[in-house]
Coordinates of C-alpha atoms in Angstrom, one line a residue:
M1 CA 115.8 10.4 46.2
K2 CA 113.4 13.4 45.7
E3 CA 116.1 15.8 47.0
L4 CA 118.7 14.1 44.7
L5 CA 116.4 14.6 41.7
I6 CA 115.8 18.3 42.5
Q7 CA 119.6 18.9 42.8
T8 CA 120.1 17.0 39.5
A9 CA 117.4 19.1 37.8
K10 CA 119.1 22.3 39.0
R11 CA 122.5 21.1 37.8
T12 CA 121.5 19.8 34.3
G13 CA 118.3 21.8 33.5
L14 CA 116.7 18.7 32.0
I15 CA 113.3 19.6 33.5
N16 CA 111.9 22.7 35.2
V17 CA 113.1 22.7 38.9
D18 CA 110.2 24.9 40.2
Q19 CA 107.6 22.6 38.6
L20 CA 109.4 19.5 40.0
T21 CA 109.6 20.9 43.5
E22 CA 105.9 22.0 43.4
F23 CA 104.9 18.5 42.1
F24 CA 106.8 16.7 44.9
E25 CA 105.3 19.1 47.5
S26 CA 101.7 18.5 46.3
N27 CA 102.3 14.7 46.4
K28 CA 104.3 14.5 49.7
D29 CA 101.6 12.4 51.5
T30 CA 101.6 9.6 48.9
N31 CA 103.5 6.3 49.4
E32 CA 104.2 5.9 45.7
R33 CA 107.8 5.5 44.4
P34 CA 109.3 8.7 42.9
D35 CA 109.7 7.1 39.5
D36 CA 106.0 6.0 39.4
L37 CA 104.9 9.4 40.4
L38 CA 107.0 11.3 37.9
L39 CA 106.2 9.0 35.0
R40 CA 102.6 9.9 35.5
C41 CA 103.2 13.6 35.9
P42 CA 101.6 15.7 33.1
Y43 CA 104.3 18.4 33.2
F44 CA 107.2 16.2 32.0
T45 CA 107.7 13.8 29.1
E46 CA 108.7 10.2 29.8
E47 CA 112.1 10.8 28.1
S48 CA 113.0 13.8 30.1
V49 CA 112.1 12.0 33.4
L50 CA 114.2 9.0 32.5
K51 CA 117.1 11.2 31.5
L52 CA 116.9 13.0 34.9
F53 CA 117.0 9.6 36.7
A54 CA 119.9 8.4 34.5
E55 CA 121.9 11.6 35.5
A56 CA 121.0 11.2 39.2
L57 CA 121.9 7.5 39.4
G58 CA 124.9 7.7 37.0
W59 CA 123.3 5.3 34.6
E60 CA 123.2 5.3 30.8
F61 CA 120.1 6.5 28.9
L62 CA 119.5 4.8 25.5
T63 CA 117.3 6.5 22.9
E64 CA 117.1 3.2 21.0
V65 CA 117.6 -0.3 22.2
P66 CA 119.6 -2.4 19.7
S67 CA 117.6 -5.7 19.3
K68 CA 120.6 -7.4 17.8
A69 CA 122.5 -6.9 21.1
V70 CA 119.9 -9.0 23.1
P71 CA 121.7 -12.2 24.0
A72 CA 120.0 -15.6 23.4
E73 CA 120.5 -16.6 27.1
F74 CA 118.3 -13.6 28.1
V75 CA 115.5 -14.6 25.7
E76 CA 115.6 -18.2 27.0
A77 CA 115.8 -17.3 30.7
V78 CA 113.3 -14.5 30.9
P79 CA 109.7 -15.1 29.6
A80 CA 108.4 -12.7 27.0
T81 CA 105.3 -11.9 29.2
Y82 CA 107.6 -10.9 32.1
A83 CA 109.7 -8.6 29.9
Q84 CA 106.5 -7.1 28.4
H85 CA 104.8 -6.6 31.8
H86 CA 107.8 -4.9 33.4
Y87 CA 109.1 -3.2 30.2
L88 CA 112.6 -4.5 30.4
I89 CA 115.2 -6.1 28.1
G90 CA 118.7 -7.3 28.5
I91 CA 121.6 -6.4 26.1
K92 CA 125.3 -7.2 25.9
R93 CA 128.0 -4.7 24.9
E94 CA 130.6 -5.8 22.3
T95 CA 133.4 -4.5 24.7
D96 CA 132.5 -6.7 27.7
D97 CA 130.5 -9.7 28.7
E98 CA 128.4 -7.9 31.4
L99 CA 124.6 -8.1 31.0
V100 CA 123.0 -4.6 30.8
L101 CA 119.3 -4.5 31.9
V102 CA 117.4 -1.7 30.1
L103 CA 114.5 -0.6 32.2
S104 CA 111.7 2.0 31.9
K105 CA 111.1 2.2 35.7
P106 CA 114.4 3.3 37.3
L107 CA 113.6 2.2 40.9
D108 CA 112.1 -1.2 40.1
T109 CA 114.7 -3.1 42.2
N110 CA 112.6 -6.3 42.4
A111 CA 112.7 -6.6 38.6
I112 CA 116.5 -6.1 38.6
D113 CA 116.9 -8.8 41.3
N114 CA 114.6 -11.2 39.5
V115 CA 116.3 -10.9 36.2
S116 CA 119.7 -11.5 37.9
K117 CA 118.3 -14.7 39.5
M118 CA 116.7 -15.9 36.2
T119 CA 119.9 -15.3 34.2
G120 CA 122.3 -16.2 37.0
K121 CA 124.3 -13.1 36.2
A122 CA 125.1 -9.8 37.8
V123 CA 123.3 -7.0 35.9
Q124 CA 124.1 -3.4 35.3
A125 CA 121.1 -1.1 34.8
A126 CA 120.3 1.4 32.0
L127 CA 117.2 3.3 31.1
S128 CA 115.1 3.7 28.0
T129 CA 111.5 4.6 27.0
R130 CA 108.7 2.0 26.9
T131 CA 108.4 2.3 23.2
A132 CA 112.0 1.6 22.5
I133 CA 112.0 -1.4 24.9
T134 CA 108.8 -2.8 23.5
A135 CA 110.2 -2.7 19.9
A136 CA 113.3 -4.5 21.1
I137 CA 111.3 -7.1 23.0
D138 CA 109.2 -7.9 19.9
I139 CA 112.1 -8.4 17.6
A140 CA 114.3 -10.3 20.1
Y141 CA 111.5 -12.8 21.0
E142 CA 110.5 -13.2 17.4
Q143 CA 114.0 -14.6 16.7
R144 CA 113.7 -17.3 19.3
T145 CA 113.7 -20.8 17.8
T146 CA 110.6 -22.9 18.2
V147 CA 110.9 -26.5 19.2
I148 CA 107.6 -27.8 17.8
E149 CA 108.7 -31.4 17.8
E150 CA 109.4 -31.4 21.6
V151 CA 106.0 -29.8 22.3
A152 CA 104.3 -32.4 20.0
E153 CA 105.8 -35.2 22.0
E154 CA 104.5 -33.7 25.2
L155 CA 101.0 -34.0 23.9
D156 CA 98.9 -36.9 25.2
S157 CA 95.2 -37.6 24.9
Q158 CA 94.0 -34.5 26.7
N159 CA 90.4 -34.0 27.6
L160 CA 88.8 -31.7 25.0
D161 CA 86.6 -30.0 27.6
Q162 CA 89.7 -29.0 29.5
L163 CA 91.2 -27.6 26.3
I164 CA 88.2 -25.3 25.7
D165 CA 88.4 -24.0 29.3
E166 CA 92.0 -23.0 28.9
V167 CA 91.6 -20.9 25.8
S168 CA 91.7 -17.1 25.8
T169 CA 90.2 -15.0 23.1
S170 CA 93.2 -13.2 21.7
D171 CA 96.5 -14.9 22.2
D172 CA 100.0 -13.4 22.1
L173 CA 102.1 -16.0 20.3
L174 CA 105.2 -14.9 22.4
D175 CA 103.4 -16.1 25.6
V176 CA 104.3 -19.7 25.9
V177 CA 104.9 -20.0 29.7
N178 CA 102.7 -22.5 31.6
R179 CA 100.6 -23.2 28.5
P180 CA 99.0 -26.6 27.9
P181 CA 101.0 -28.5 25.2
V182 CA 98.4 -28.3 22.5
I183 CA 98.1 -24.5 22.8
R184 CA 101.9 -24.2 22.7
L185 CA 102.0 -26.4 19.7
V186 CA 99.5 -24.4 17.6
N187 CA 101.1 -21.1 18.8
D188 CA 104.5 -22.4 17.7
I189 CA 103.1 -23.5 14.3
L190 CA 101.7 -19.9 13.8
F191 CA 104.8 -18.3 15.2
R192 CA 107.1 -20.2 12.8
A193 CA 104.8 -19.3 9.9
L194 CA 105.2 -15.6 10.7
Q195 CA 108.9 -16.0 11.1
L196 CA 109.1 -17.5 7.6
R197 CA 106.7 -14.9 6.1
A198 CA 104.1 -17.5 5.2
S199 CA 100.7 -16.4 3.8
D200 CA 98.9 -19.8 4.4
I201 CA 99.3 -22.7 6.8
H202 CA 98.0 -26.1 5.7
V203 CA 97.3 -28.9 8.3
H204 CA 97.0 -31.9 6.0
P205 CA 96.1 -35.3 7.6
Y206 CA 97.4 -38.5 6.0
E207 CA 96.9 -42.2 7.0
T208 CA 100.0 -42.2 9.3
K209 CA 100.9 -38.6 9.9
I210 CA 99.9 -34.9 9.8
Q211 CA 101.8 -32.8 7.4
I212 CA 102.2 -29.1 8.2
R213 CA 102.8 -27.0 5.1
Y214 CA 103.5 -23.3 4.6
R215 CA 102.9 -21.2 1.5
I216 CA 105.9 -18.8 1.3
D217 CA 106.0 -16.4 -1.7
G218 CA 103.3 -18.4 -3.4
I219 CA 105.0 -21.8 -3.2
L220 CA 104.0 -24.6 -0.7
Y221 CA 106.7 -26.2 1.4
D222 CA 106.4 -29.2 3.7
T223 CA 107.9 -28.0 7.0
L224 CA 106.8 -30.4 9.7
N225 CA 105.5 -33.9 10.4
L226 CA 103.3 -34.6 13.5
N227 CA 102.0 -37.8 15.0
R228 CA 98.6 -38.7 13.6
N229 CA 97.1 -39.0 17.1
V230 CA 97.3 -35.2 17.8
L231 CA 95.0 -34.3 14.8
P232 CA 91.7 -33.9 16.8
L233 CA 93.5 -31.8 19.4
V234 CA 95.2 -29.5 16.9
V235 CA 92.1 -29.0 14.8
S236 CA 89.9 -28.5 17.9
R237 CA 92.3 -25.8 19.1
I238 CA 92.2 -24.0 15.8
K239 CA 88.4 -24.2 15.8
V240 CA 88.2 -22.8 19.3
M241 CA 90.5 -19.9 18.3
A242 CA 88.3 -19.1 15.2
G243 CA 85.0 -19.4 17.1
M244 CA 83.9 -22.6 15.2
D245 CA 81.9 -25.6 16.4
I246 CA 84.3 -28.2 17.6
A247 CA 81.6 -30.9 17.8
E248 CA 80.8 -30.6 14.1
R249 CA 83.4 -32.7 12.1
R250 CA 81.4 -33.8 9.1
M251 CA 80.7 -30.5 7.5
P252 CA 83.0 -27.8 6.2
Q253 CA 83.3 -24.7 8.4
D254 CA 84.8 -21.2 8.1
G255 CA 85.9 -18.8 10.9
R256 CA 88.2 -16.0 11.6
C257 CA 90.2 -14.6 14.6
S258 CA 93.1 -12.4 15.5
V259 CA 96.4 -13.3 17.2
R260 CA 99.2 -11.0 18.4
L261 CA 102.9 -11.4 18.0
G262 CA 104.1 -8.8 20.6
Q263 CA 102.7 -5.5 19.2
R264 CA 101.9 -7.0 15.7
E265 CA 98.2 -7.9 15.1
V266 CA 97.6 -10.8 12.6
D267 CA 94.2 -11.7 11.3
L268 CA 93.6 -15.4 10.6
R269 CA 90.9 -16.7 8.2
V270 CA 90.3 -20.4 8.9
S271 CA 88.7 -23.1 6.8
T272 CA 88.2 -26.8 7.7
V273 CA 86.9 -29.6 5.5
P274 CA 86.3 -33.3 6.3
T275 CA 88.6 -35.7 4.4
S276 CA 89.0 -39.5 4.4
Y277 CA 91.8 -39.2 7.0
G278 CA 90.2 -36.6 9.3
E279 CA 89.6 -32.8 9.1
R280 CA 91.9 -30.8 7.0
S281 CA 92.5 -27.1 8.1
V282 CA 93.9 -24.1 6.1
M283 CA 94.7 -20.8 7.8
R284 CA 95.2 -17.6 5.8
L285 CA 97.4 -15.1 7.6
L286 CA 96.9 -11.3 7.1
D287 CA 99.6 -9.3 8.9
K288 CA 98.1 -5.9 9.6
S289 CA 101.5 -4.4 10.5
T290 CA 102.8 -4.8 6.9
G291 CA 100.6 -2.0 5.8
L292 CA 99.4 -1.3 2.3
F293 CA 101.6 -1.0 -0.8
G294 CA 101.8 2.3 -2.6
L295 CA 101.0 2.2 -6.4
D296 CA 104.7 2.9 -7.1
E297 CA 105.8 -0.1 -4.9
L298 CA 103.9 -2.8 -6.9
G299 CA 106.5 -3.2 -9.6
L300 CA 104.8 -1.3 -12.5
W301 CA 107.3 -0.1 -15.1
G302 CA 107.7 3.7 -15.2
E303 CA 105.7 4.3 -18.4
D304 CA 102.9 1.9 -17.4
L305 CA 102.7 3.6 -14.0
K306 CA 102.3 7.0 -15.6
K307 CA 99.5 5.7 -17.9
F308 CA 97.7 3.9 -15.0
D309 CA 98.1 6.8 -12.6
S310 CA 96.3 9.1 -15.1
L311 CA 93.5 6.6 -15.6
I312 CA 92.6 6.2 -11.9
N313 CA 92.0 9.9 -11.6
R314 CA 89.3 9.8 -14.3
S315 CA 85.8 10.7 -13.2
H316 CA 84.1 7.7 -14.8
G317 CA 84.8 4.4 -16.6
V318 CA 85.7 0.8 -15.6
I319 CA 89.2 -0.5 -14.9
F320 CA 89.6 -4.3 -14.6
V321 CA 92.5 -6.1 -12.9
T322 CA 92.7 -9.7 -14.1
G323 CA 94.7 -12.8 -13.1
P324 CA 94.3 -16.1 -11.2
T325 CA 93.7 -16.4 -7.5
G326 CA 96.7 -15.2 -5.5
S327 CA 98.1 -13.0 -8.2
G328 CA 97.9 -9.8 -6.1
K329 CA 94.8 -8.3 -7.7
S330 CA 93.3 -7.1 -4.3
T331 CA 96.7 -5.5 -3.4
T332 CA 96.7 -3.5 -6.6
L333 CA 93.1 -2.4 -6.1
Y334 CA 93.8 -1.3 -2.5
A335 CA 96.9 0.7 -3.8
C336 CA 94.7 2.4 -6.4
L337 CA 92.1 3.4 -3.8
N338 CA 94.7 4.6 -1.4
R339 CA 96.3 6.7 -4.2
I340 CA 93.0 8.5 -5.0
N341 CA 91.5 8.6 -1.5
S342 CA 90.7 12.2 -0.4
A343 CA 88.0 14.1 1.5
A344 CA 86.6 15.3 -1.8
K345 CA 85.7 11.8 -3.0
N346 CA 83.1 9.3 -1.6
I347 CA 84.8 5.9 -2.2
M348 CA 82.9 2.7 -1.4
T349 CA 83.9 -1.0 -1.8
I350 CA 82.1 -4.3 -1.9
E351 CA 84.4 -7.1 -0.9
D352 CA 84.4 -10.8 0.0
P353 CA 86.1 -10.7 2.4
I354 CA 87.4 -7.3 3.6
E355 CA 91.2 -8.0 3.8
Y356 CA 92.5 -4.6 5.0
Q357 CA 90.7 -1.7 6.6
L358 CA 91.2 1.5 4.6
G359 CA 90.9 4.8 6.5
G360 CA 88.2 7.2 5.1
I361 CA 86.7 4.5 2.8
S362 CA 83.4 2.7 3.4
Q363 CA 83.8 -1.0 3.0
M364 CA 81.0 -3.6 2.7
Q365 CA 81.2 -7.3 3.3
V366 CA 79.3 -9.6 0.9
A367 CA 77.1 -12.1 2.8
S368 CA 75.6 -14.5 0.2
K369 CA 73.6 -16.5 2.7
K370 CA 71.8 -13.4 3.8
G371 CA 71.1 -12.3 0.3
M372 CA 73.8 -9.7 0.1
T373 CA 75.5 -10.6 -3.1
F374 CA 77.8 -8.4 -5.2
S375 CA 75.0 -7.3 -7.5
N376 CA 72.6 -6.7 -4.6
A377 CA 75.2 -4.7 -2.7
L378 CA 76.1 -2.7 -5.8
R379 CA 72.5 -1.7 -6.2
H380 CA 72.4 -0.3 -2.7
V381 CA 75.8 1.4 -3.0
L382 CA 74.7 3.4 -6.0
R383 CA 72.1 5.0 -3.8
Q384 CA 74.9 6.3 -1.5
D385 CA 76.1 8.9 -3.9
P386 CA 79.6 7.4 -4.5
D387 CA 82.3 8.8 -6.7
V388 CA 84.4 5.7 -6.9
I389 CA 83.2 2.1 -6.4
M390 CA 85.4 -1.0 -6.0
V391 CA 83.6 -4.3 -6.7
G392 CA 85.7 -7.2 -5.4
E393 CA 84.9 -9.6 -8.3
V394 CA 82.6 -9.8 -11.3
R395 CA 81.2 -13.3 -11.2
D396 CA 77.9 -13.1 -13.1
I397 CA 76.1 -11.1 -15.8
E398 CA 74.1 -9.0 -13.4
T399 CA 77.2 -7.7 -11.5
A400 CA 79.0 -7.1 -14.8
R401 CA 76.1 -5.2 -16.4
M402 CA 75.5 -3.1 -13.2
A403 CA 79.3 -2.3 -12.9
I404 CA 79.4 -1.1 -16.5
Q405 CA 76.2 0.8 -16.3
S406 CA 77.4 2.5 -13.1
S407 CA 80.5 3.8 -15.0
L408 CA 78.2 5.2 -17.7
T409 CA 76.2 7.2 -15.1
G410 CA 79.4 9.0 -13.9
H411 CA 81.2 6.6 -11.5
L412 CA 84.7 5.3 -11.6
V413 CA 84.5 1.5 -11.1
F414 CA 87.4 -0.9 -10.2
S415 CA 86.9 -4.6 -10.3
T416 CA 88.6 -8.0 -10.9
L417 CA 88.1 -10.8 -13.4
H418 CA 89.7 -14.3 -13.5
T419 CA 91.3 -14.4 -17.0
N420 CA 94.7 -15.3 -18.3
D421 CA 95.6 -12.0 -20.0
S422 CA 94.2 -8.5 -20.7
A423 CA 92.5 -9.3 -24.0
G424 CA 90.9 -12.4 -22.5
A425 CA 88.9 -10.1 -20.1
V426 CA 87.0 -8.6 -23.0
S427 CA 86.0 -12.0 -24.3
R428 CA 85.0 -13.0 -20.8
L429 CA 82.7 -10.0 -20.4
L430 CA 81.1 -10.7 -23.8
D431 CA 80.7 -14.4 -22.9
L432 CA 79.0 -13.4 -19.6
G433 CA 76.4 -11.5 -21.7
V434 CA 77.5 -7.9 -21.6
E435 CA 76.5 -6.1 -24.8
P436 CA 79.5 -5.1 -27.0
Y437 CA 78.4 -1.4 -27.2
L438 CA 78.3 -1.2 -23.3
A439 CA 81.7 -2.9 -22.9
S440 CA 83.4 -0.8 -25.6
S441 CA 82.1 2.6 -24.3
S442 CA 82.8 2.0 -20.6
L443 CA 86.2 0.2 -20.5
L444 CA 89.2 2.4 -19.7
A445 CA 91.9 -0.2 -19.3
I446 CA 92.6 -3.8 -18.4
L447 CA 95.6 -4.7 -16.2
A448 CA 96.6 -8.4 -16.2
Q449 CA 99.1 -9.4 -13.5
R450 CA 101.1 -12.2 -11.9
L451 CA 103.5 -12.4 -9.0
V452 CA 107.1 -13.5 -9.4
R453 CA 109.5 -14.2 -6.5
R454 CA 112.3 -11.7 -6.0
I455 CA 115.9 -13.0 -5.9
C456 CA 117.2 -12.9 -2.3
S457 CA 119.6 -10.0 -1.9
E458 CA 121.8 -11.9 0.6
C459 CA 122.7 -14.8 -1.7
K460 CA 122.3 -13.1 -5.2
Q461 CA 124.9 -14.3 -7.8
P462 CA 125.4 -13.8 -11.6
Y463 CA 124.0 -16.4 -13.9
K464 CA 124.6 -17.1 -17.6
P465 CA 121.4 -18.4 -19.2
S466 CA 121.3 -20.9 -22.0
P467 CA 120.2 -19.9 -25.6
R468 CA 117.0 -22.1 -25.1
E469 CA 116.1 -20.1 -21.9
L470 CA 116.6 -16.8 -23.8
R471 CA 114.5 -18.0 -26.7
E472 CA 111.7 -19.1 -24.3
L473 CA 111.9 -15.7 -22.6
G474 CA 111.3 -14.1 -26.0
L475 CA 114.8 -12.5 -26.2
G476 CA 116.0 -14.7 -29.0
D477 CA 119.8 -15.1 -29.3
V478 CA 120.5 -11.6 -27.9
S479 CA 123.9 -10.6 -26.9
L480 CA 124.5 -10.5 -23.2
S481 CA 126.5 -7.3 -23.4
G482 CA 123.8 -4.7 -23.9
S483 CA 124.3 -1.0 -24.2
S484 CA 123.7 -0.4 -20.5
E485 CA 125.3 -2.1 -17.5
V486 CA 122.1 -3.7 -16.3
Q487 CA 120.7 -5.0 -19.7
G488 CA 121.4 -8.6 -20.3
E489 CA 122.8 -9.3 -16.8
F490 CA 121.0 -12.2 -15.2
F491 CA 121.1 -13.4 -11.6
V492 CA 119.9 -16.3 -9.4
G493 CA 119.8 -16.9 -5.6
A494 CA 122.2 -19.5 -4.3
G495 CA 120.1 -20.1 -1.1
C496 CA 120.8 -19.0 2.4
D497 CA 119.2 -19.0 5.9
K498 CA 117.5 -15.7 5.2
C499 CA 115.5 -17.1 2.3
F500 CA 114.8 -20.6 3.7
Q501 CA 117.4 -22.0 1.2
T502 CA 115.1 -21.1 -1.8
G503 CA 117.1 -18.3 -3.3
Y504 CA 114.0 -16.0 -3.3
R505 CA 112.8 -13.5 -0.7
G506 CA 109.6 -11.4 -1.3
R507 CA 107.7 -10.9 -4.5
T508 CA 107.0 -8.3 -7.1
G509 CA 104.4 -8.0 -9.9
V510 CA 104.7 -8.5 -13.6
Y511 CA 102.0 -6.6 -15.6
E512 CA 100.3 -6.3 -18.9
L513 CA 98.4 -2.9 -19.3
M514 CA 96.0 -2.8 -22.2
M515 CA 94.7 0.7 -22.8
I516 CA 91.3 0.7 -24.5
T517 CA 92.0 2.9 -27.6
Q518 CA 89.5 3.9 -30.2
E519 CA 90.7 1.0 -32.5
I520 CA 90.2 -1.5 -29.7
Q521 CA 86.8 -0.1 -28.9
D522 CA 85.8 -0.7 -32.6
M523 CA 87.1 -4.3 -32.3
I524 CA 85.1 -4.9 -29.1
Y525 CA 82.0 -3.5 -30.8
K526 CA 82.5 -6.0 -33.8
R527 CA 83.0 -8.9 -31.3
E528 CA 86.5 -9.7 -32.6
S529 CA 88.4 -12.5 -30.8
A530 CA 90.8 -12.0 -28.0
G531 CA 93.7 -12.9 -30.3
I532 CA 93.0 -10.2 -32.8
I533 CA 92.5 -7.6 -30.1
K534 CA 95.8 -8.5 -28.5
K535 CA 97.6 -8.3 -31.8
L536 CA 96.2 -4.8 -32.3
A537 CA 97.3 -3.8 -28.8
L538 CA 100.8 -5.2 -29.4
N539 CA 101.1 -3.1 -32.5
S540 CA 100.1 -0.1 -30.3
G541 CA 102.9 -0.7 -27.8
L542 CA 101.4 -3.3 -25.4
R543 CA 104.0 -5.2 -23.4
T544 CA 102.8 -8.7 -22.5
L545 CA 103.3 -10.4 -19.1
R546 CA 106.3 -12.4 -20.4
M547 CA 107.9 -9.3 -21.9
D548 CA 107.5 -7.5 -18.6
G549 CA 108.9 -10.5 -16.8
A550 CA 111.9 -10.6 -19.2
R551 CA 112.6 -7.0 -18.5
K552 CA 112.5 -7.7 -14.7
A553 CA 114.8 -10.7 -15.2
Q554 CA 117.3 -8.5 -17.1
E555 CA 117.1 -5.9 -14.3
G556 CA 118.2 -8.6 -11.8
L557 CA 114.9 -8.5 -9.9
T558 CA 113.9 -12.1 -10.6
T559 CA 115.1 -15.2 -12.4
I560 CA 114.3 -16.5 -15.9
A561 CA 112.9 -19.8 -14.4
E562 CA 110.5 -17.8 -12.3
V563 CA 109.2 -15.7 -15.2
L564 CA 108.8 -18.9 -17.3
R565 CA 106.9 -20.5 -14.4
V566 CA 104.2 -17.8 -14.0
T567 CA 103.8 -16.5 -17.6
Q568 CA 102.6 -18.1 -20.8
A569 CA 104.5 -17.9 -24.1
D570 CA 103.4 -15.1 -26.4
V571 CA 101.7 -16.9 -29.3
I572 CA 99.7 -14.5 -31.4

């Protein structure tokens, strides 16, 4: 084989022949296979070595492995752990029915024989890099269907002590071989949640059943019923994963852990509370692989984006992002920090909890039980010579006052408030006890936001709204034939397999950006009501949440029903 490789290198010039000959000569006493030797050789890249083997053996080399070509019978016959360990995946060509086994180790004949036995088919070998094969494995095994009901039926009254012994610290959800039924059941529940892009999983006990519910794009769906008897096992398994006390069932508990889905790392935040029918558990899923959104990906309209972009580069002042829980405030703040992050700026955050790690930014976790509250943490952060500070939430007068005073001493401060609209944030600050002169002189802008579901692109179809819907949207009896092609053209999703039959897939934001002008500063100083401030802002060009939603409905991004669901009517 070594001689064949040297001859192939001479013929093709894929790698340096002299280096190859010298490397083989220096390793002539080893019993290692030539492929293992060469793949560890520092002289050559993995790709060049595999191309050399492909030429020598007359096999095909694939730069990318098409995950759609992986047949279902391969996924069912070959466990994910075996494919991951040996770096191999099977694909089928459209032209013939033969199974092609793509390997990263050309001379691993045992793996070829084993896959042939597992699948019951003759296989033809091909080569590709580990990275390409791993990417195909992750996608192919994510598509497998979970049979949760069958696993649930397997469950019997297992010994809880035995359950604890069988738990590993960080599970790969693709690894389901030889697992105890309860571990497979919880893994499958998590696996299905990630397939459906769920943000939360609810394990809700009732008198006669357990209801598994997923929150997808902000809406809760009932997805699965389990037998009431498996509740202690399921909750205990979740507690063990999150490092919680499984013996404590009468007090609420919080925990966190990480699970893997192939190469994807997913953080879980777990909460359990006792109810009349047993412990209820909620898991929040944070998929690290999705990455952070850029400021231009959030859904801000062009003119608002320009205004907001200019504000976040100011040297001092306060910018508030407002909205209810789950309206995307943290995502917006992370996008702002990412936009202005540079070596020239010292950026620090105080969060509860830290949702995503930001490179080059110091992030602090609030720990109220240990006395590290938002206001306490902010006091210490100010001694760290920061340029930009992000305070996760303003909950009390002390935090509000310190955040505002920090901006007056030359810091740019980002924070969030729980209010319905932008003008309401001003009233909220004054109600907390912030002096009007402090609020008026420090505020730069207030961004109110909501999340609306996007229409699924796979099943999008035109829709003609009724006059009542148009009036509610604030468009009145407008003509549906506007000056541009897009204006006035509305759509809905019919529902398909890609969007879980909902007609929606993914979300975007609707925004209300209130710039604090000199006139609004005067109004704040005079303690005017939120209604009067909003009316003044509207006259200055403010677009309300519903107006922005109507614009996005006309653009075909979302539906009228969705805008009406998440925004209030504009009554001034």
